[in-house]
Amino acid sequence: MQVVITAVGPDNRGLADPIVHSVTRLGANIAEIQMYDHDAERVFSMLTRVELGVERYEELCNAMAEVARRTKLSIRTWTPDIVGRRPRLAICVTYRPEPALALLRGIRDGAMKAEPRLMIGNREACHSLAEQFDIPWFNIGKDGGKPDDDRLIELCDEHEVDFIVLARYMRILPAASCWKYAGGRIINLHHGLLPSFPGMKPYHDAYAARMLTYGCTCHFIVPELDAGNQIIYQSTFLVPPGMPLEEIIHRGQTDNEPHCLVEGVRRVVEGDVRMHFNRVVVGKG
Amino acid sequence: MQVVITAVGPDNRGLADPIVHSVTRLGANIAEIQMYDHDAERVFSMLTRVELGVERYEELCNAMAEVARRTKLSIRTWTPDIVGRRPRLAICVTYRPEPALALLRGIRDGAMKAEPRLMIGNREACHSLAEQFDIPWFNIGKDGGKPDDDRLIELCDEHEVDFIVLARYMRILPAASCWKYAGGRIINLHHGLLPSFPGMKPYHDAYAARMLTYGCTCHFIVPELDAGNQIIYQSTFLVPPGMPLEEIIHRGQTDNEPHCLVEGVRRVVEGDVRMHFNRVVVGKG
Amino acid sequence: MQVVITAVGPDNRGLADPIVHSVTRLGANIAEIQMYDHDAERVFSMLTRVELGVERYEELCNAMAEVARRTKLSIRTWTPDIVGRRPRLAICVTYRPEPALALLRGIRDGAMKAEPRLMIGNREACHSLAEQFDIPWFNIGKDGGKPDDDRLIELCDEHEVDFIVLARYMRILPAASCWKYAGGRIINLHHGLLPSFPGMKPYHDAYAARMLTYGCTCHFIVPELDAGNQIIYQSTFLVPPGMPLEEIIHRGQTDNEPHCLVEGVRRVVEGDVRMHFNRVVVGKG
Amino acid sequence: MQVVITAVGPDNRGLADPIVHSVTRLGANIAEIQMYDHDAERVFSMLTRVELGVERYEELCNAMAEVARRTKLSIRTWTPDIVGRRPRLAICVTYRPEPALALLRGIRDGAMKAEPRLMIGNREACHSLAEQFDIPWFNIGKDGGKPDDDRLIELCDEHEVDFIVLARYMRILPAASCWKYAGGRIINLHHGLLPSFPGMKPYHDAYAARMLTYGCTCHFIVPELDAGNQIIYQSTFLVPPGMPLEEIIHRGQTDNEPHCLVEGVRRVVEGDVRMHFNRVVVGKG
């Protein structure tokens, strides 16, 4: 079975050794290691992907918990080989409800097998949506929507979430958060076609470039790497010359974005795609 | 009626005055003037768009012919208000026959009203296509496909062409040629999504960027300006992760590109769109 | 002598005709015409550059004033062939005083011949600098520094300014203002190397790209065109690896930017460079 | 002491385990691991940076040689802590001799301590330069200059080279070669300012962008990463408007590029800078 171990700590001394030793002692084969050092933010992290016999998974989890206790590193052990239950999602939102709504409907109607475990917002705008589908709601936003980034991760940990879905969540996850759920567990919906329109206002940028094609992109988030390279799914729509920007945005938000997120999340939870050395590859699904 | 006058000459002295004087004397209202000076290539040019009573169009044509005789400038007078006949097309090709074929079939089957007046190639690859549809064929390519650019314009002049369609014609028109048919008369099919993938190998570039959306772009050519800003039509197709490049190219070339060119040319010949101050705007069509 | 006429109006009907007629009637030779139509902002404008005998300059000015009266167009007539007086500058500032200070010192100390006619700020930060050099000061900023763009142009008109110098003026001039002083009369100091670092935070962007070269760019502003193409002067400085961003910014602001602006303005006011068909060329100076 | 181990093999099974085990067994502390998988080219590689007591360095080298023998991986062990001898350089060239010449003179005249161990060319153009300085010369170019990439690495191995200097070597090293000498051992001179002008013709591109600043960049090569982020040194020169391209290129090639390479190589061989998690940081030097 495949296991992903992520470790984040305040410096790079002693980050790799204890994990590598434990993994090696349990007879796991190392398939991939990525390390990252961002001095400026004091974020040092490591992703370790190993192959291990199923029967030793729990032992590995315990060993990693023990390392975490001893070293004060923030360590997470997770396997993408989910058996006997549905993948658990944390759905993160800000203002726009449409993509999250489409995802919740898609799950309800059997378009994919997944469990929307909780919804997290930095604004109240989508609170009623959580109520409508009877899903626990957590507002991590403080004054002006500033999110409590640590609380987001805590909530995901507590709810034993498999995948974090950013459904038009309009804040940037800090690198430390991304590393804690590294390995293809954070799915973002960007409301523009990547790599062309990466900014905060992709509809406006595409309109300024007088495009007649608009689109959006569902992708994994990998810190330090250009998002355009971890594309899970993209969908587009064409507009005739002269269509006002407001109408284009409306079409995108109410139709194209929801469709894109649903298909993107489906590809991940059903194992159609997975991360492999910072690339999206065809899964075993 | 709207009239477009283009003038190209070897320097910028005396380029504007004789045309402006004639136009003014005939009572035309000047709607737009664009001038361009490219020292390095000794191409000086002017686009003049005027409004004129229909009854004076011939007089204007004659006056411009007279100016051309006197000044040795290369001058063309043309009106987009085509009455009593079908818009005449020159279809330029190199290797790929699919877009030209789709265009010829579309015209034959009534998808748009247009007359394919001649086909121009810099290679022989599409000669048989011209024969099949019984259209005059001209090969302007010399050794290695190097095109005789002046001959291309001569042929279009002789055949009184309204629009030049570059249907995967793989050579770059020199600035002087573009200016001679300026004002929204040169339609290009680029086999990638603009503005993201402008180069000579857009399929390869998009593949390297690990895109899951591919597309092509039908646009007017305006010298000195970024092609992305004169988009007539774009069409896209989605691919699943892992599809080999060869298969993507095959889909693009056999399906998406032909469709894009047909709809793009239709929009122009039926007046759905037109050029207005270097922008594509909704036509009166 | 060379004369530049700019005209700005609310639509493109009747913009070109009256100016072209007047210019033609006075026997001027048209050297360049550029027209621009920005529907969205209802800005239609025309730049006309003509050659004319010196003795008829005043007549042309009067004719243009007459056209302006009749048509309600906003018309300006100006010649770069300044004789018998020093070129007059409007120096526009926001927070940073260093570039303006260096320019004022340079003029005082004879590095170039120019007259700093007035200073315009959208903040009070440089008010004392104007006092120190005894130059009329105008604050056009309202709440939060929002500038009164029309007032800026009015002030330049009233003071018969030749060149508007944006000396770390942190607001974007609207297209209408740029067109009113088109033809190489607006000089901007951008605090990053163009075309690489065009944004609002070029030091930060270059630092994020881990550059070891920093620079700034003095350029003409031409609406609709990429600023990188109208470069008057650039200057750079090298930094060793590991230099903190704050120190880099300090070096740039206190040394490199002031130097760049002084040399850039000198090149313009002494006629070393000038605009010609949207390009910077070597002047006759 | 710091030790860099690189391993390259045909698949990712069994790439990490034997190295990690050996390193761990010898009591080395793992400071950094980077793995890379490029399916398409069947290049799988790993960079391991460890801290180790000096007295165990030879033991580590032997252990790695043993792993290489057993696994058929291509493994290299190297330490940047060079003691008792000068750093050995392989200087790779194609046509332009100036940068290599400046480097050889700089070493001869004591500007830095280094040993030019061999020169490698894919053309004969710089053969006489090697003769002049009495350095072994190897031409790895076949018909049309096509280089024997494997031979280049073999030569560097045989000559126990510390650093490979690409002194206007005009071919791209394959990813496998770059990984074999990963860890800050390949120094490239790019004849344009990065990140702005990355292409094969940076002088022409900067000229087309009408830049008045030209420059070049000395940087480490890291496969898969944007070269702009591993800058060792950059140098620039300013040109007045109107300077012909040929003169700009001449200045760049004869003055700026040689200077840039000399200072860049000096910074590396004297330990002013080093690679650390894919970034250039200040060395302990």
Coordinates of C-alpha atoms in Angstrom, one line a residue, chain B residues 41-250:
Chain B
E41 CA 12.2 47.5 -43.2
R42 CA 11.4 50.7 -45.0
V43 CA 7.7 50.1 -44.8
F44 CA 5.6 53.2 -44.2
S45 CA 1.9 52.7 -44.4
M46 CA -1.5 54.3 -43.7
L47 CA -4.9 52.9 -43.1
T48 CA -7.7 55.4 -43.8
R49 CA -11.4 54.5 -43.1
V50 CA -14.0 56.9 -44.4
E51 CA -17.7 57.2 -44.6
L52 CA -19.0 58.2 -48.1
G53 CA -22.2 58.2 -50.1
V54 CA -22.5 55.1 -52.2
E55 CA -22.8 57.1 -55.4
R56 CA -19.3 58.5 -55.0
Y57 CA -17.5 55.2 -54.3
E58 CA -16.3 54.8 -57.9
E59 CA -15.0 58.4 -58.0
L60 CA -13.0 57.7 -54.8
C61 CA -11.5 54.6 -56.4
N62 CA -10.5 56.5 -59.4
A63 CA -9.0 59.3 -57.4
M64 CA -7.0 56.8 -55.4
A65 CA -5.8 55.1 -58.5
E66 CA -4.7 58.6 -59.8
V67 CA -2.8 59.3 -56.5
A68 CA -1.1 55.9 -56.8
R69 CA 0.0 56.7 -60.4
R70 CA 1.3 60.0 -59.4
T71 CA 3.0 59.1 -56.1
K72 CA 4.1 55.5 -56.8
L73 CA 2.5 54.5 -53.6
S74 CA 0.9 51.1 -53.4
I75 CA -2.8 52.0 -52.8
R76 CA -5.9 49.9 -52.4
T77 CA -9.5 51.0 -52.0
W78 CA -12.0 48.5 -50.7
T79 CA -15.4 48.5 -49.1
P80 CA -16.7 45.9 -46.6
D81 CA -20.3 46.8 -47.8
I82 CA -20.3 44.0 -50.4
V83 CA -23.6 44.1 -52.4
G84 CA -24.8 41.9 -55.2
R85 CA -22.1 39.2 -55.0
R86 CA -20.5 36.9 -52.5
P87 CA -17.3 37.8 -50.6
R88 CA -14.3 36.5 -52.5
L89 CA -11.7 34.4 -50.6
A90 CA -8.1 33.6 -51.2
I91 CA -7.4 30.4 -49.2
C92 CA -3.7 30.0 -48.3
V93 CA -2.3 26.7 -47.3
T94 CA 0.9 24.8 -46.6
Y95 CA 0.7 21.2 -45.4
R96 CA -2.5 20.5 -43.4
P97 CA -5.5 20.2 -45.7
E98 CA -8.2 19.8 -43.0
P99 CA -9.1 23.4 -42.2
A100 CA -9.2 24.4 -45.9
L101 CA -11.2 21.3 -46.7
A102 CA -13.8 22.1 -44.0
L103 CA -14.0 25.6 -45.3
L104 CA -14.6 24.5 -48.8
R105 CA -17.2 22.0 -47.7
G106 CA -18.9 24.6 -45.5
I107 CA -19.2 27.0 -48.4
R108 CA -20.5 24.2 -50.8
D109 CA -23.1 23.1 -48.3
G110 CA -24.4 26.6 -47.6
A111 CA -23.0 27.1 -44.1
M112 CA -21.9 30.6 -45.3
K113 CA -22.1 32.6 -48.5
A114 CA -18.6 33.1 -49.9
E115 CA -16.7 32.4 -53.1
P116 CA -13.5 30.5 -52.8
R117 CA -11.8 32.5 -55.6
L118 CA -8.3 30.9 -55.5
M119 CA -6.0 28.7 -53.4
I120 CA -2.4 29.7 -52.8
G121 CA 0.2 27.3 -51.4
N122 CA 3.9 27.4 -50.7
R123 CA 3.9 23.6 -51.0
E124 CA 2.1 21.2 -53.3
A125 CA 0.5 19.3 -50.4
C126 CA -3.0 20.8 -50.9
H127 CA -2.9 21.0 -54.7
S128 CA -5.3 18.1 -55.1
L129 CA -7.7 19.7 -52.7
A130 CA -8.0 22.7 -55.1
E131 CA -8.5 20.3 -58.0
Q132 CA -11.2 18.4 -56.1
F133 CA -13.2 21.6 -55.6
D134 CA -12.2 23.0 -59.0
I135 CA -10.5 26.1 -57.7
P136 CA -7.6 27.8 -59.4
W137 CA -4.3 26.8 -57.6
F138 CA -1.1 28.8 -57.4
N139 CA 2.1 27.5 -55.8
I140 CA 4.2 30.6 -54.7
G141 CA 6.8 28.5 -53.0
K142 CA 10.4 28.2 -54.1
D143 CA 13.0 25.9 -52.9
G144 CA 12.1 24.6 -49.4
G145 CA 8.8 26.3 -49.5
K146 CA 10.1 29.9 -49.3
P147 CA 7.1 31.9 -50.5
D148 CA 7.1 34.7 -53.0
D149 CA 5.3 37.2 -50.8
D150 CA 4.8 39.8 -53.5
R151 CA 3.2 37.2 -55.8
L152 CA 0.7 36.3 -53.1
I153 CA -0.5 39.9 -53.0
E154 CA -0.5 40.2 -56.8
L155 CA -2.7 37.1 -57.0
C156 CA -5.1 38.5 -54.5
D157 CA -5.2 41.8 -56.4
E158 CA -5.8 40.1 -59.8
H159 CA -8.6 38.0 -58.4
E160 CA -10.2 41.0 -56.6
V161 CA -10.2 39.1 -53.3
D162 CA -12.1 40.5 -50.4
F163 CA -10.5 38.3 -47.6
I164 CA -7.2 36.4 -47.4
V165 CA -7.7 33.3 -45.3
L166 CA -4.6 31.7 -43.8
A167 CA -5.7 28.1 -43.3
R168 CA -2.6 26.7 -41.6
Y169 CA -0.4 28.7 -44.0
M170 CA 2.8 28.2 -42.1
R171 CA 4.7 31.3 -43.2
I172 CA 4.6 34.8 -41.7
L173 CA 3.3 37.5 -44.0
P174 CA 5.7 40.5 -44.1
A175 CA 4.4 43.7 -42.6
A176 CA 4.0 45.3 -46.0
S177 CA 1.6 42.6 -47.2
C178 CA -0.4 42.9 -44.0
W179 CA -0.7 46.6 -44.4
K180 CA -1.8 46.3 -48.1
Y181 CA -4.8 44.2 -46.9
A182 CA -5.3 46.0 -43.6
G183 CA -8.6 46.8 -42.1
G184 CA -9.8 43.3 -41.2
R185 CA -9.2 41.5 -44.5
I186 CA -6.6 38.9 -43.3
I187 CA -8.0 36.0 -41.3
N188 CA -5.5 33.6 -39.7
L189 CA -6.1 30.3 -38.0
H190 CA -3.6 29.8 -35.2
H191 CA -3.5 26.2 -34.0
G192 CA -3.2 27.2 -30.3
L193 CA -5.1 29.1 -27.7
L194 CA -4.1 32.8 -27.7
P195 CA -2.7 34.6 -25.8
S196 CA -1.3 31.6 -23.9
F197 CA 0.3 29.6 -26.7
P198 CA 1.5 31.9 -29.5
G199 CA 4.5 30.0 -30.8
M200 CA 5.1 27.8 -33.8
K201 CA 4.4 24.6 -31.8
P202 CA 1.4 25.4 -29.6
Y203 CA 0.3 21.8 -29.1
H204 CA 3.8 20.9 -27.8
D205 CA 3.9 24.0 -25.6
A206 CA 0.5 23.3 -24.1
Y207 CA 1.5 19.7 -23.5
A208 CA 4.7 20.8 -21.8
A209 CA 2.6 23.0 -19.6
R210 CA 0.5 19.9 -18.8
M211 CA -2.7 21.6 -20.0
L212 CA -5.9 19.6 -20.1
T213 CA -7.5 22.1 -22.4
Y214 CA -6.4 22.6 -26.0
G215 CA -7.7 25.0 -28.5
C216 CA -7.2 27.2 -31.5
T217 CA -7.8 30.7 -32.5
C218 CA -9.2 32.5 -35.5
H219 CA -8.0 36.1 -35.6
F220 CA -7.4 39.1 -37.8
I221 CA -3.7 40.0 -38.4
V222 CA -2.7 43.5 -37.5
P223 CA 1.0 44.2 -37.9
E224 CA 2.8 45.3 -34.7
L225 CA 0.0 44.2 -32.5
D226 CA -0.4 41.2 -30.3
A227 CA -2.5 38.7 -32.2
G228 CA -4.4 37.8 -29.0
N229 CA -6.3 41.1 -29.2
Q230 CA -8.0 40.5 -32.6
I231 CA -9.8 37.3 -31.8
I232 CA -12.7 36.4 -34.1
Y233 CA -13.4 32.9 -32.7
Q234 CA -11.8 30.3 -30.5
S235 CA -12.7 26.7 -29.9
T236 CA -11.4 24.3 -27.4
F237 CA -11.5 20.6 -26.5
L238 CA -10.7 18.9 -23.2
V239 CA -8.4 15.9 -22.9
P240 CA -8.1 13.4 -20.0
P241 CA -4.8 13.2 -18.1
G242 CA -2.4 10.9 -19.8
M243 CA -3.6 11.3 -23.4
P244 CA -0.5 11.1 -25.6
L245 CA 0.5 14.2 -27.5
E246 CA 0.1 12.5 -30.9
E247 CA -3.5 11.8 -30.1
I248 CA -4.2 15.3 -28.9
I249 CA -2.7 16.8 -32.1
H250 CA -4.7 14.4 -34.1

